[in-house]
PDB file of C-alpha atoms in Angstrom:
ATOM      1  CA  MET A   1      51.703 110.832  11.440  1.00 93.00           C
ATOM      2  CA  ASN A   2      53.617 109.488   8.435  1.00 93.00           C
ATOM      3  CA  LEU A   3      53.978 105.889   7.357  1.00 92.00           C
ATOM      4  CA  LEU A   4      57.093 105.007   5.343  1.00 92.00           C
ATOM      5  CA  VAL A   5      56.711 101.819   3.336  1.00 90.00           C
ATOM      6  CA  PRO A   6      59.366  99.984   1.322  1.00 89.00           C
ATOM      7  CA  ILE A   7      58.239  99.102  -2.192  1.00 86.00           C
ATOM      8  CA  HIS A   8      59.741  95.816  -3.319  1.00 80.00           C
ATOM      9  CA  LYS A   9      60.234  94.657  -6.888  1.00 75.00           C
ATOM     10  CA  ARG A  10      57.371  92.158  -6.648  1.00 67.00           C
ATOM     11  CA  VAL A  11      54.720  94.795  -5.840  1.00 67.00           C
ATOM     12  CA  ARG A  12      56.301  97.479  -8.036  1.00 63.00           C
ATOM     13  CA  GLN A  13      54.594  95.867 -11.068  1.00 71.00           C
ATOM     14  CA  GLN A  14      51.291  97.354  -9.858  1.00 78.00           C
ATOM     15  CA  GLY A  15      52.674 100.894 -10.031  1.00 84.00           C
ATOM     16  CA  PHE A  16      54.058 103.045  -7.265  1.00 86.00           C
ATOM     17  CA  GLU A  17      50.645 104.332  -6.137  1.00 86.00           C
ATOM     18  CA  MET A  18      49.005 100.935  -5.664  1.00 85.00           C
ATOM     19  CA  ALA A  19      52.176  99.503  -4.140  1.00 85.00           C
ATOM     20  CA  THR A  20      52.167 102.341  -1.591  1.00 88.00           C
ATOM     21  CA  ARG A  21      48.434 102.131  -0.805  1.00 86.00           C
ATOM     22  CA  GLN A  22      48.343  98.332  -0.770  1.00 82.00           C
ATOM     23  CA  ALA A  23      47.381  96.094   2.098  1.00 65.00           C
ATOM     24  CA  TRP A  24      49.862  96.642   4.919  1.00 76.00           C
ATOM     25  CA  LYS A  25      49.920  94.699   8.165  1.00 80.00           C
ATOM     26  CA  CYS A  26      49.945  97.827  10.326  1.00 81.00           C
ATOM     27  CA  GLY A  27      47.730  97.457  13.362  1.00 80.00           C
ATOM     28  CA  VAL A  28      45.607 100.071  15.104  1.00 83.00           C
ATOM     29  CA  LYS A  29      48.243 102.799  14.676  1.00 86.00           C
ATOM     30  CA  ALA A  30      47.298 102.982  10.984  1.00 87.00           C
ATOM     31  CA  ASN A  31      44.227 105.028  11.917  1.00 89.00           C
ATOM     32  CA  VAL A  32      46.363 108.064  12.839  1.00 93.00           C
ATOM     33  CA  VAL A  33      48.339 108.062   9.569  1.00 93.00           C
ATOM     34  CA  ASN A  34      47.627 110.998   7.250  1.00 93.00           C
ATOM     35  CA  ARG A  35      50.576 110.597   4.819  1.00 92.00           C
ATOM     36  CA  VAL A  36      51.962 107.421   3.264  1.00 94.00           C
ATOM     37  CA  VAL A  37      55.419 107.600   1.676  1.00 92.00           C
ATOM     38  CA  GLY A  38      56.610 104.906  -0.739  1.00 90.00           C
ATOM     39  CA  VAL A  39      60.372 104.279  -0.767  1.00 90.00           C
ATOM     40  CA  VAL A  40      62.433 102.279  -3.293  1.00 87.00           C
ATOM     41  CA  LYS A  41      66.060 101.640  -2.295  1.00 87.00           C
ATOM     42  CA  GLY A  42      66.134 104.733  -0.077  1.00 88.00           C
ATOM     43  CA  ARG A  43      64.534 107.083  -2.632  1.00 87.00           C
ATOM     44  CA  ILE A  44      61.060 108.536  -2.106  1.00 88.00           C
ATOM     45  CA  VAL A  45      59.012 107.712  -5.206  1.00 87.00           C
ATOM     46  CA  CYS A  46      55.406 108.172  -4.083  1.00 89.00           C
ATOM     47  CA  VAL A  47      53.735 110.447  -1.527  1.00 91.00           C
ATOM     48  CA  ILE A  48      50.029 110.150  -0.746  1.00 92.00           C
ATOM     49  CA  GLU A  49      48.706 112.871   1.563  1.00 91.00           C
ATOM     50  CA  GLY A  50      45.335 112.961   3.327  1.00 93.00           C
ATOM     51  CA  VAL A  51      44.693 109.211   3.478  1.00 94.00           C
ATOM     52  CA  ARG A  52      42.532 107.162   5.797  1.00 92.00           C
ATOM     53  CA  ALA A  53      43.105 103.525   6.700  1.00 91.00           C
ATOM     54  CA  GLU A  54      40.487 100.811   6.198  1.00 89.00           C
ATOM     55  CA  ILE A  55      40.605  97.058   6.508  1.00 84.00           C
ATOM     56  CA  SER A  56      41.149  95.621   3.027  1.00 85.00           C
ATOM     57  CA  THR A  57      38.050  94.166   1.347  1.00 84.00           C
ATOM     58  CA  PRO A  58      37.193  93.416  -2.291  1.00 85.00           C
ATOM     59  CA  LEU A  59      35.078  96.609  -2.307  1.00 88.00           C
ATOM     60  CA  ASN A  60      37.816  99.075  -1.332  1.00 84.00           C
ATOM     61  CA  ASN A  61      40.888  97.270  -2.725  1.00 80.00           C
ATOM     62  CA  ALA A  62      40.919  96.181  -6.355  1.00 78.00           C
ATOM     63  CA  LEU A  63      43.888  93.882  -5.657  1.00 77.00           C
ATOM     64  CA  HIS A  64      42.377  92.201  -2.575  1.00 79.00           C
ATOM     65  CA  ASP A  65      43.083  88.485  -2.206  1.00 78.00           C
ATOM     66  CA  GLU A  66      43.219  85.913   0.590  1.00 76.00           C
ATOM     67  CA  GLY A  67      46.656  87.133   1.682  1.00 70.00           C
ATOM     68  CA  SER A  68      45.421  90.663   2.340  1.00 74.00           C
ATOM     69  CA  SER A  69      42.611  89.726   4.719  1.00 74.00           C
ATOM     70  CA  GLY A  70      42.976  91.640   7.990  1.00 78.00           C
ATOM     71  CA  ARG A  71      45.443  94.124   6.485  1.00 84.00           C
ATOM     72  CA  TYR A  72      44.987  97.843   5.951  1.00 86.00           C
ATOM     73  CA  VAL A  73      44.659  99.678   2.659  1.00 87.00           C
ATOM     74  CA  PHE A  74      44.944 103.471   2.470  1.00 91.00           C
ATOM     75  CA  ILE A  75      42.009 105.170   0.749  1.00 91.00           C
ATOM     76  CA  GLY A  76      41.631 108.675  -0.664  1.00 90.00           C
ATOM     77  CA  GLY A  77      44.104 111.492  -0.508  1.00 90.00           C
ATOM     78  CA  GLN A  78      46.227 113.233  -3.105  1.00 88.00           C
ATOM     79  CA  CYS A  79      48.887 111.093  -4.752  1.00 88.00           C
ATOM     80  CA  TYR A  80      52.171 112.530  -6.011  1.00 85.00           C
ATOM     81  CA  GLU A  81      54.465 110.464  -8.218  1.00 83.00           C
ATOM     82  CA  PRO A  82      57.525 111.436 -10.305  1.00 77.00           C
ATOM     83  CA  ASN A  83      55.395 112.066 -13.399  1.00 73.00           C
ATOM     84  CA  HIS A  84      53.207 114.610 -11.518  1.00 67.00           C
ATOM     85  CA  VAL A  85      55.922 117.288 -11.263  1.00 65.00           C
ATOM     86  CA  ILE A  86      53.750 120.049 -12.752  1.00 63.00           C
ATOM     87  CA  ASP A  87      50.761 119.392 -10.465  1.00 66.00           C
ATOM     88  CA  PRO A  88      49.924 122.261  -8.104  1.00 67.00           C
ATOM     89  CA  GLY A  89      50.947 121.447  -4.541  1.00 69.00           C
ATOM     90  CA  PHE A  90      53.553 118.878  -5.646  1.00 72.00           C
ATOM     91  CA  SER A  91      55.039 117.313  -2.528  1.00 74.00           C
ATOM     92  CA  ASP A  92      58.397 118.649  -1.297  1.00 79.00           C
ATOM     93  CA  LEU A  93      59.348 115.112  -0.269  1.00 82.00           C
ATOM     94  CA  MET A  94      59.561 113.770  -3.810  1.00 78.00           C
ATOM     95  CA  PHE A  95      62.998 112.857  -5.167  1.00 76.00           C
ATOM     96  CA  LEU A  96      64.598 113.016  -1.715  1.00 85.00           C
ATOM     97  CA  TYR A  97      66.436 110.136  -0.076  1.00 88.00           C
ATOM     98  CA  ILE A  98      66.227 108.749   3.445  1.00 90.00           C
ATOM     99  CA  LYS A  99      69.359 107.863   5.398  1.00 84.00           C
ATOM    100  CA  PRO A 100      68.615 104.352   6.690  1.00 78.00           C
ATOM    101  CA  LYS A 101      67.384 101.750   4.234  1.00 77.00           C
ATOM    102  CA  LEU A 102      63.876 100.543   5.021  1.00 80.00           C
ATOM    103  CA  GLN A 103      63.352  96.861   5.661  1.00 83.00           C
ATOM    104  CA  ARG A 104      59.832  97.213   7.101  1.00 86.00           C
ATOM    105  CA  HIS A 105      57.264  99.969   7.331  1.00 87.00           C
ATOM    106  CA  ARG A 106      57.890 102.684   9.936  1.00 90.00           C
ATOM    107  CA  TYR A 107      55.697 105.277  11.619  1.00 92.00           C
ATOM    108  CA  MET A 108      57.232 108.753  11.953  1.00 92.00           C
ATOM    109  CA  THR A 109      56.210 112.242  12.918  1.00 94.00           C
ATOM    110  CA  ASP A 110      56.995 115.101  10.550  1.00 91.00           C
ATOM    111  CA  ASP A 111      60.033 116.087  12.650  1.00 93.00           C
ATOM    112  CA  GLU A 112      61.420 112.537  12.675  1.00 92.00           C
ATOM    113  CA  LEU A 113      60.939 112.309   8.912  1.00 90.00           C
ATOM    114  CA  ALA A 114      62.705 115.635   8.337  1.00 88.00           C
ATOM    115  CA  ALA A 115      65.653 114.391  10.414  1.00 90.00           C
ATOM    116  CA  ILE A 116      66.367 111.383   8.165  1.00 90.00           C
ATOM    117  CA  LEU A 117      65.936 113.108   4.781  1.00 89.00           C
ATOM    118  CA  VAL A 118      68.918 113.639   2.492  1.00 85.00           C
ATOM    119  CA  ILE A 119      68.840 115.853  -0.590  1.00 72.00           C
TER     120      ILE A 119
END
């Protein structure tokens, strides 16, 4: 399962990776997510594969605060960002666009994600 998350200007200051991993109000479905995709204005800017969801605490989230209590943070996995182009296994999703603009996070299967991608 994939989780697409919109990265807003306010959280973009932390970097694309931390903004993508950060404390999301997901619910129990977060436990089946294995890839988190960060999207800025329809463009995929960060892909983290092989993640696991945990409830945010000061131990597992360096940016934990009172507002992130009860939210999920995604731990582990391999992160791909635009500056990692020469890394082996670089994600095929990078630099692609999605058709609908994201307002909130969305869960998608691989087939559903492939259907909304634009080159």
